[in-house]
Short mmCIF file of C-alpha atoms in Angstrom, two decimals:
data_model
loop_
_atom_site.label_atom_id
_atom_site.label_comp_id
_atom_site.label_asym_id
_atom_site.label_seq_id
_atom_site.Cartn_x
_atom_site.Cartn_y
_atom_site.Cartn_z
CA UNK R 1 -26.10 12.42 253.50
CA UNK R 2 -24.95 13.30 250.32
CA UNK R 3 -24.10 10.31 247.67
CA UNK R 4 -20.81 10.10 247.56
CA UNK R 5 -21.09 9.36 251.93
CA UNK R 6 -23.79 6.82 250.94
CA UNK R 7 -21.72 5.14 248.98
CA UNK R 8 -18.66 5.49 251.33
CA UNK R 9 -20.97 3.78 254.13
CA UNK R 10 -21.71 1.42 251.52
CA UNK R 11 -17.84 0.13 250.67
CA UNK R 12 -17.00 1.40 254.52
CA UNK R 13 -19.36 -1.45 256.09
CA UNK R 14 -20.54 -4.22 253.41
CA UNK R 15 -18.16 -7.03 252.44
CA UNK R 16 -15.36 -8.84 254.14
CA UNK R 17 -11.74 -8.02 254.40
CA UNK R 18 -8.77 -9.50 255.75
CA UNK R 19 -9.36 -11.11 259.66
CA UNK R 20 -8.31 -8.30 261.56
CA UNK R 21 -4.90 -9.59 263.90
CA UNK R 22 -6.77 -9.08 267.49
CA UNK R 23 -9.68 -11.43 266.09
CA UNK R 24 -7.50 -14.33 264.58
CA UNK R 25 -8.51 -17.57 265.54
CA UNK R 26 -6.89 -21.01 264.91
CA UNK R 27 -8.34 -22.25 261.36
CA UNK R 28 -7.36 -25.73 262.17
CA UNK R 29 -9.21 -26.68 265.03
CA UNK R 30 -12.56 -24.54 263.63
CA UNK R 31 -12.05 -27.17 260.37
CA UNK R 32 -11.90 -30.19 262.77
CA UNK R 33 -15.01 -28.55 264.79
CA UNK R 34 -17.13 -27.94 262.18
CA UNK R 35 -16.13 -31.33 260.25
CA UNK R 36 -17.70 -33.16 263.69
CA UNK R 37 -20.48 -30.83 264.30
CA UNK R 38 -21.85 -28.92 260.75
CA UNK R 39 -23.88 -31.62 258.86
CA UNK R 40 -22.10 -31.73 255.30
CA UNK R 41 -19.51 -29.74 256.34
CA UNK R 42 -16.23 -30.50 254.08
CA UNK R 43 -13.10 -27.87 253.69
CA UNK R 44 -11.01 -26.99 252.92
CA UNK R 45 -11.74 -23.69 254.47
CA UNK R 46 -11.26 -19.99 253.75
CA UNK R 47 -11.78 -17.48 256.73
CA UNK R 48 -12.50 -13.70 256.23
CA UNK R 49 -13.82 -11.09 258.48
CA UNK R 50 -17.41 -9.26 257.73
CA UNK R 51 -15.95 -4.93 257.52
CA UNK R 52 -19.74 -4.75 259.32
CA UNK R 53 -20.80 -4.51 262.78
CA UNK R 54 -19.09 -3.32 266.40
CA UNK R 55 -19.77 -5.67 268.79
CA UNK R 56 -19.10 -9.41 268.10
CA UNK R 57 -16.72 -10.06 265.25
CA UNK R 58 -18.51 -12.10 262.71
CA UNK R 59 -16.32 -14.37 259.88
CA UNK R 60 -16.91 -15.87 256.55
CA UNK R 61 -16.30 -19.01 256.36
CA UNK R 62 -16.20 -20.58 252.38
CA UNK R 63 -15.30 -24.02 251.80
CA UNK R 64 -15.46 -25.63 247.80
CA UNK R 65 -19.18 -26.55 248.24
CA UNK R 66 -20.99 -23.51 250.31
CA UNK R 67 -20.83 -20.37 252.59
CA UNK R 68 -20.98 -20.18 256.05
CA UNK R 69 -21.06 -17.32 258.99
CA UNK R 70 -19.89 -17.91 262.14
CA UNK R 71 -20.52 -15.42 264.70
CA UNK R 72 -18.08 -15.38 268.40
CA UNK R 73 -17.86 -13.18 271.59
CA UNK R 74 -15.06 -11.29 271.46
CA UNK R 75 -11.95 -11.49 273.57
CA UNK R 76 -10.91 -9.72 276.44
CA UNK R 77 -12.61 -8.44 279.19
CA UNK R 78 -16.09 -7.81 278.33
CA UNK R 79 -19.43 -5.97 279.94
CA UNK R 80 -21.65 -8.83 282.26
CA UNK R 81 -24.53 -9.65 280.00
CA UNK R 82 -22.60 -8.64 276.57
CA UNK R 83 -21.98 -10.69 273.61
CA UNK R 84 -24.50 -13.35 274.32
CA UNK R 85 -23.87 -15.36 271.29
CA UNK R 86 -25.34 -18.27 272.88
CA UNK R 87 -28.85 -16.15 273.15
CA UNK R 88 -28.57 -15.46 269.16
CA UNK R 89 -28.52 -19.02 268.24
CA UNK R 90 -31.39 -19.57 270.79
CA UNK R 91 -33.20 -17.21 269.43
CA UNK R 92 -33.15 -17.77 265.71
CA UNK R 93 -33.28 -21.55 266.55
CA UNK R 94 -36.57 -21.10 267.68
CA UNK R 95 -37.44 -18.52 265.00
CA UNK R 96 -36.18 -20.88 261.93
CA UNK R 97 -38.23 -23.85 262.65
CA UNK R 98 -41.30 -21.16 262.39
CA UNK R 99 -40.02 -20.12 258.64
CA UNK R 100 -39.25 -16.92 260.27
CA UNK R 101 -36.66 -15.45 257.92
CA UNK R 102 -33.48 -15.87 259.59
CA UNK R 103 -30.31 -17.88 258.36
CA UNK R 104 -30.41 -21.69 259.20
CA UNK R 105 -28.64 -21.73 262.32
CA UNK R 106 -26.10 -25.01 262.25
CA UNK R 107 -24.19 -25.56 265.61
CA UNK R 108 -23.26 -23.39 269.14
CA UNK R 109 -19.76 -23.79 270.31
CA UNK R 110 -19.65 -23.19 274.10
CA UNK R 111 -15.90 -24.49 274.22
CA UNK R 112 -12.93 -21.26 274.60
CA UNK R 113 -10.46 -23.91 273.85
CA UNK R 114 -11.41 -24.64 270.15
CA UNK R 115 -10.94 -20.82 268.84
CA UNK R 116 -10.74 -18.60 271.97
CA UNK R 117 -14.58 -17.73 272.91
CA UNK R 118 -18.19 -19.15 272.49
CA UNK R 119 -19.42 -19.25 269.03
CA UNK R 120 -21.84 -20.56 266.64
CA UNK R 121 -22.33 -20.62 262.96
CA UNK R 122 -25.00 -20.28 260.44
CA UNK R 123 -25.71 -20.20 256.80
CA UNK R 124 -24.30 -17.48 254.69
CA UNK R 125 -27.74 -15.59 253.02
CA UNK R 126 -27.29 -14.11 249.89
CA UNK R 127 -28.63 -10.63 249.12
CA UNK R 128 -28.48 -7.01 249.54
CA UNK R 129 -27.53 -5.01 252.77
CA UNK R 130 -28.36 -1.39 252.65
CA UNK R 131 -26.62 1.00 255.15
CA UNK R 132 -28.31 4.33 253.96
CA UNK R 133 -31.75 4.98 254.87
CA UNK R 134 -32.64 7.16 251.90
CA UNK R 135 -31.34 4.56 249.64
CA UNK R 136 -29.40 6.14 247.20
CA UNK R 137 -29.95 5.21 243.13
CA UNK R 138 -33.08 3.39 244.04
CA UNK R 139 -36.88 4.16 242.16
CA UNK R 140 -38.98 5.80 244.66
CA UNK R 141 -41.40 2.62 244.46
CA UNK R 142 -38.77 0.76 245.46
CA UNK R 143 -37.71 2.59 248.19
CA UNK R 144 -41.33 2.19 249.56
CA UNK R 145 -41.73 -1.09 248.82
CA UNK R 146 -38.05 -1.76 251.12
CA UNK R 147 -39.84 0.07 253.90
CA UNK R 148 -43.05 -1.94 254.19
CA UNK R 149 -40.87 -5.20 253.68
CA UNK R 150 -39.04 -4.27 256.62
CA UNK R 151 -41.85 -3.07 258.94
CA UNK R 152 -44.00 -6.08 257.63
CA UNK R 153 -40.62 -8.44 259.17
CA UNK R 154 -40.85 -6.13 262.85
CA UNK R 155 -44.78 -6.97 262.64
CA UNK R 156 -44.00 -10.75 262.11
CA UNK R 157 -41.92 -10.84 264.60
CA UNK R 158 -44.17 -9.35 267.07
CA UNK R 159 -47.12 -11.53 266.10
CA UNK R 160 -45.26 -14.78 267.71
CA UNK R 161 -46.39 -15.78 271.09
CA UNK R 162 -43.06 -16.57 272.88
CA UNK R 163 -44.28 -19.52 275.02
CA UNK R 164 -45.84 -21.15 271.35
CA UNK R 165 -42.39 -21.74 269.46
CA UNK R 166 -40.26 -22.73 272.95
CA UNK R 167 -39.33 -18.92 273.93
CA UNK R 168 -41.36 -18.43 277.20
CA UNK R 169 -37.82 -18.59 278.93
CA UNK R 170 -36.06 -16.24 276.90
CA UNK R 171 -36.24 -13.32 279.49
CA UNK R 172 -37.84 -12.08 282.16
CA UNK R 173 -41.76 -11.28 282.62
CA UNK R 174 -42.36 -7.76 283.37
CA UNK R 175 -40.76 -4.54 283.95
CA UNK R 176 -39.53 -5.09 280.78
CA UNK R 177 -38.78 -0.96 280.38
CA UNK R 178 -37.62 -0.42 284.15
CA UNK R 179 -35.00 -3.14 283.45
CA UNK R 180 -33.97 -2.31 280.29
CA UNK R 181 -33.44 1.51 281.68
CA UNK R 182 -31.47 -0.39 284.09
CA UNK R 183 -29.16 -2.23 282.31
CA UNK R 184 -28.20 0.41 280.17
CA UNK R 185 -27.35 2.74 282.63
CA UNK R 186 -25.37 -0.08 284.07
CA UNK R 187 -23.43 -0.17 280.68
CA UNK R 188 -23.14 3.66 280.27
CA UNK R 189 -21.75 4.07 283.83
CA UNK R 190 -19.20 0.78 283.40
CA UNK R 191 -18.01 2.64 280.64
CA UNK R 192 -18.19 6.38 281.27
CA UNK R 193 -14.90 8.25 280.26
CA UNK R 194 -16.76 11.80 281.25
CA UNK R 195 -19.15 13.16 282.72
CA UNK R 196 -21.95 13.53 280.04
CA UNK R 197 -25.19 16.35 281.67
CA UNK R 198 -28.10 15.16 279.58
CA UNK R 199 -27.54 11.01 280.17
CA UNK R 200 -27.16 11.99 284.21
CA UNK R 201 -31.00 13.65 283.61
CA UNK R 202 -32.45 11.03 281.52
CA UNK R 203 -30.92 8.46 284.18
CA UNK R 204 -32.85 10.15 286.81
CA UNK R 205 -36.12 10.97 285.00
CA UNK R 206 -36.74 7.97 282.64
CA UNK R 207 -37.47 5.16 285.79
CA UNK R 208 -39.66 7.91 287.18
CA UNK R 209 -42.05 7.68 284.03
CA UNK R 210 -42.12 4.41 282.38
CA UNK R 211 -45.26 3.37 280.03
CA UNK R 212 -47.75 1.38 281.20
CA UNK R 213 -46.81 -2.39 280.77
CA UNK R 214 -47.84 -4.40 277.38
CA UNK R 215 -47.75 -8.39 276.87
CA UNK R 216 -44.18 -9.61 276.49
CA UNK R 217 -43.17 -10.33 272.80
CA UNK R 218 -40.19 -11.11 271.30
CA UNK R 219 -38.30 -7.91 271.08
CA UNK R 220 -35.12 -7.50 268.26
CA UNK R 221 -33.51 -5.19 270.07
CA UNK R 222 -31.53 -3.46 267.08
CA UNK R 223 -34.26 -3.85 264.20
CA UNK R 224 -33.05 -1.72 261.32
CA UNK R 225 -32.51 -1.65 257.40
CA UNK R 226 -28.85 -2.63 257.83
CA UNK R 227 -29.67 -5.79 259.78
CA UNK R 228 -31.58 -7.09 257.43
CA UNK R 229 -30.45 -9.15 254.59
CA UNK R 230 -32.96 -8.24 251.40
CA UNK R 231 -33.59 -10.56 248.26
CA UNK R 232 -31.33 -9.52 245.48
CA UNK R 233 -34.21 -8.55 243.28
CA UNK R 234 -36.85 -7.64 245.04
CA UNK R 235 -38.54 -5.87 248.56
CA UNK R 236 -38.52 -9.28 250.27
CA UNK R 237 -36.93 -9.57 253.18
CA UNK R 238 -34.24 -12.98 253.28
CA UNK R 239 -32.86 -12.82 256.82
CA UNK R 240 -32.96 -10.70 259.95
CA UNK R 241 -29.55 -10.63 261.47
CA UNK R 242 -27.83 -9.35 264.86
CA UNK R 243 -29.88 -10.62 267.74
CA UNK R 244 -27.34 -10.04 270.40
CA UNK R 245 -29.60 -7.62 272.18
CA UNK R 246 -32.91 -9.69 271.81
CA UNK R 247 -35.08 -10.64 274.65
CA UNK R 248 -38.70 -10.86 275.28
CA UNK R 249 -40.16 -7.53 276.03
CA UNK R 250 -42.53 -4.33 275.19
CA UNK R 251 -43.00 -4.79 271.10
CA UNK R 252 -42.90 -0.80 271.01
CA UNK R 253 -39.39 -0.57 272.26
CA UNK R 254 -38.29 -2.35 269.19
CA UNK R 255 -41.39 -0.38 266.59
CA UNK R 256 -40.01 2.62 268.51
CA UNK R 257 -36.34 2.36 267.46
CA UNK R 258 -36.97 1.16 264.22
CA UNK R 259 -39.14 4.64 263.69
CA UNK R 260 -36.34 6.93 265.65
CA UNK R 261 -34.31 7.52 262.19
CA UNK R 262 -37.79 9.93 261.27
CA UNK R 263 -36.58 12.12 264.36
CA UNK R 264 -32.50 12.24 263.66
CA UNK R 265 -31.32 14.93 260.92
CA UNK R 266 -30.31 13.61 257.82
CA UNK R 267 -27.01 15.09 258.25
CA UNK R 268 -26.18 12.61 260.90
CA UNK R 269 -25.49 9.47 259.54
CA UNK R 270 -29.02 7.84 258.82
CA UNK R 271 -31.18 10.20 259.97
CA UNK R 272 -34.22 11.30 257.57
CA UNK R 273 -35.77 14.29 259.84
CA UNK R 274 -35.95 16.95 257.24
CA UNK R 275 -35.43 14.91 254.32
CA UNK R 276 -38.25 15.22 251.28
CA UNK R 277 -39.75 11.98 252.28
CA UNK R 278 -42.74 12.27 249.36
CA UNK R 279 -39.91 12.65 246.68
CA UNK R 280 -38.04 9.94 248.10
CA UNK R 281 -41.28 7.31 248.01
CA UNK R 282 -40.22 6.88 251.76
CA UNK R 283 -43.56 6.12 254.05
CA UNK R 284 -44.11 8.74 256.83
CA UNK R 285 -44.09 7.63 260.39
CA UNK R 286 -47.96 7.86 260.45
CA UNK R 287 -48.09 5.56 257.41
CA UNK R 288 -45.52 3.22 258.99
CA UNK R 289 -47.72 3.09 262.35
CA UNK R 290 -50.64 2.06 260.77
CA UNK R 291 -49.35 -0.34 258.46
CA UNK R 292 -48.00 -1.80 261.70
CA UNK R 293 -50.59 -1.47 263.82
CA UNK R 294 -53.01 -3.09 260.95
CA UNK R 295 -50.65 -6.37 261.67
CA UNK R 296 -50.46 -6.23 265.10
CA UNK R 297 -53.55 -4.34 266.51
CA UNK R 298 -50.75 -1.92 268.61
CA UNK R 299 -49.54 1.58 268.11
CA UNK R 300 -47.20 3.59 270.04
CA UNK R 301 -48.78 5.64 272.84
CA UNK R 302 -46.15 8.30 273.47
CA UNK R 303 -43.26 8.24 270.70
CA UNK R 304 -41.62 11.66 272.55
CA UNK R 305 -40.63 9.11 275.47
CA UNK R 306 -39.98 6.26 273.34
CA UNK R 307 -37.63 8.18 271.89
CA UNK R 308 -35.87 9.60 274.47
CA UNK R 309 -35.67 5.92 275.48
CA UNK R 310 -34.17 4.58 272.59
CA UNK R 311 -31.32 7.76 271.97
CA UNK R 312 -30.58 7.20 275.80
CA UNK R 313 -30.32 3.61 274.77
CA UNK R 314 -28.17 4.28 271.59
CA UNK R 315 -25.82 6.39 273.79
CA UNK R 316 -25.50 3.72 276.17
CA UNK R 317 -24.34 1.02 273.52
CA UNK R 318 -22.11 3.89 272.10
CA UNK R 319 -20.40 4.55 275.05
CA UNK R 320 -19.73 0.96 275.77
CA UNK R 321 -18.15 0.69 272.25
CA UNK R 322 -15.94 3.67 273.24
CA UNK R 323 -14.99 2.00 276.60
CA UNK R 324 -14.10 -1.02 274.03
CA UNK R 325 -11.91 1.47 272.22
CA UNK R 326 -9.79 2.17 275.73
CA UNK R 327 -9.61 -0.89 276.25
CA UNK R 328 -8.42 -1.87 273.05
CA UNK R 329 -11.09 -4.35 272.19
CA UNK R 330 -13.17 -2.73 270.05
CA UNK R 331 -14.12 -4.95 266.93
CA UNK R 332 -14.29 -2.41 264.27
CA UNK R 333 -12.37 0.54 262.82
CA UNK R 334 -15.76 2.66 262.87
CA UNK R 335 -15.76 2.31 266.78
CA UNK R 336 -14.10 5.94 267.37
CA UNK R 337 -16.76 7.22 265.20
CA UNK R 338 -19.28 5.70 267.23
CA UNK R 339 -18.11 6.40 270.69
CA UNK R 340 -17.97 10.47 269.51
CA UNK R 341 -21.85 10.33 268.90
CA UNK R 342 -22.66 9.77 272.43
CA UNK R 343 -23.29 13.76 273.07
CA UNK R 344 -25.07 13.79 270.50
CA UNK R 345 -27.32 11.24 271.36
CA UNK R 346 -27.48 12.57 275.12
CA UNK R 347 -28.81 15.51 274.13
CA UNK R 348 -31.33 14.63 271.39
CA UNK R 349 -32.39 12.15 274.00
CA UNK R 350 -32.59 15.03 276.28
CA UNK R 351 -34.96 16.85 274.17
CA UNK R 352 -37.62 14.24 273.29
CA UNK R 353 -37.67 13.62 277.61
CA UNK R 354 -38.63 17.82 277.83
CA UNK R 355 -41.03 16.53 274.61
CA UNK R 356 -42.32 13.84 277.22
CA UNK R 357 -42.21 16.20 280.20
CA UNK R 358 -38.94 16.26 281.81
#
């Protein structure tokens, strides 16, 4: 990605802008909600709409005294097990009282009435969120020092023991890749506009060779640089965000994805396969295994099938955001370009699975 697209994704996805018309929501009764439910809550209050993220439209909320986010399933007819908002503030409940770093979570809204759909809303974290993996105009040093602050966050995260901080519930035991394979061929199929060749072969030949199964963890789901919210001034990471997708599962699902942007060309958008990682000062794949595994005590057994899992995976979501699109309730103006990448991702799936033995 050259500089001038780094910084486009930059202005394209970071900040707020104006609430987008199909996302509106009645500013009134949120002020009266959040008067009776946020702890020191006082407006008045100014709502804007984060330019970031596809699937559930997320808001700033500013009063005179402090910064809030709220984040709400959108409206409209929506995929079963979608947009489970309610699962987010569950999650980073549980994860906040640990001094995890996520923002403070304040209050779930499971009334429609009040703006439309579920919600709940959470601190505004200040910081830096980087969208381009090679971070552009950054010291080499720094880069690196990003990188290990971000695998160090995955390894944390992995560490917990779900049943320890009230998470025993949060999903099922076992099978954790057969369902997962499951569901998202559920999702691609729900929203299939086409016939795509390589997703029908990875549906048939990824339940036919799933990895043997590890203790359940608590699993991200979408763990990478732009979901995480660093300190201004440093490699620290302030806040993990998007945990719509997180469950408890196989750790190396999530370790995997994080490490698929090593396999994708830099000419796609975030890739770094072929990229001069040395000049850069960004860790190899080897070095970011066995930093992890140092925390953990795990390592990926076969990435070449992880990764055709986690493209097949990407496809899936990316498909369901272009179903979104024909339906008309997609939540961002990147959408299109995210529903064209499912080829793409098909077929780079495709070619790890021949990696893995298809």
């Amino acid at each position: 990605m050259t500089t001038a697209a780094s910084e486009d994704a930059q202005s394209t996805f970071s900040g707020t802008r104006e609430v987008d018309p199909r996302y509106a929501l009645d500013e009134a009764a949120l002020d009266a909600w959040l008067s009776a439910h946020v702890d020191g809550y006082e407006g008045p209050l100014t709502v804007r709409q984060f330019k970031g993220g596809q699937s559930n439209p997320t808001y700033e909320l500013t009063t005179p005294g402090r910064a809030y986010v709220l984040r709400r399933k959108p409206p409209g007819t929506l995929l079963p097990s979608a947009h489970a908002v309610d699962r987010e503030f569950t999650v980073i409940s549980a994860l906040h009282a640990q001094g995890y770093p996520v923002a403070r979570p304040h209050a779930l809204c499971t009334d429609d009435t009040v703006i439309g759909s579920m919600f709940y809303v959470m601190d505004k974290v200040d910081g830096r969120v980087l969208w381009d993996l090679k971070l552009p105009g950054l010291e080499p040093a720094e880069r690196r020092a990003i990188y290990e602050s971000q695998v160090d966050a995955l390894a944390a995260l992995h560490r917990f023991d779900p049943a320890a901080i009230g998470l025993a519930d949060y999903g099922r035991p076992g099978n954790y890749f057969e369902r997962q394979v499951g569901r998202w061929t559920k999702q691609y199929r729900a929203s299939e506009i086409e016939p795509i060749e390589a997703m029908d072969r990875l549906i048939d030949f990824l339940p036919r060779t799933l990895p043997p199964e590890a203790p359940a963890r608590i699993v991200h789901g979408d763990f990478r640089l732009d979901n995480l919210i660093l300190d201004p001034a440093e490699a620290r990471v302030r806040a993990v965000l998007d945990w719509e997708l997180s469950t408890l599962g196989d750790p190396m699902a999530d370790f995997s994805y994080l490490l698929i942007a090593w396999a994708i060309p830099q000419e796609a958008r975030n890739g770094l396969a072929g990229a001069d990682l040395e000049a850069l000062g960004i860790p190899s794949v080897e070095e970011m295994v066995a930093r992890y595994a140092e925390q953990t005590g795990q390592r990926p057994q076969n990435l070449d099938w992880l990764f055709a899992y986690n493209l097949f995976r990407l496809a899936a979501i990316c498909q369901g955001i272009a179903g979104r699109v024909r339906d008309g309730t997609a939540a961002s103006p990147q959408a299109r370009t995210m529903a064209a990448q499912v080829p793409f991702l098909a077929a780079g799936a495709w070619s790890f699975a021949q990696k893995a033995g298809a």
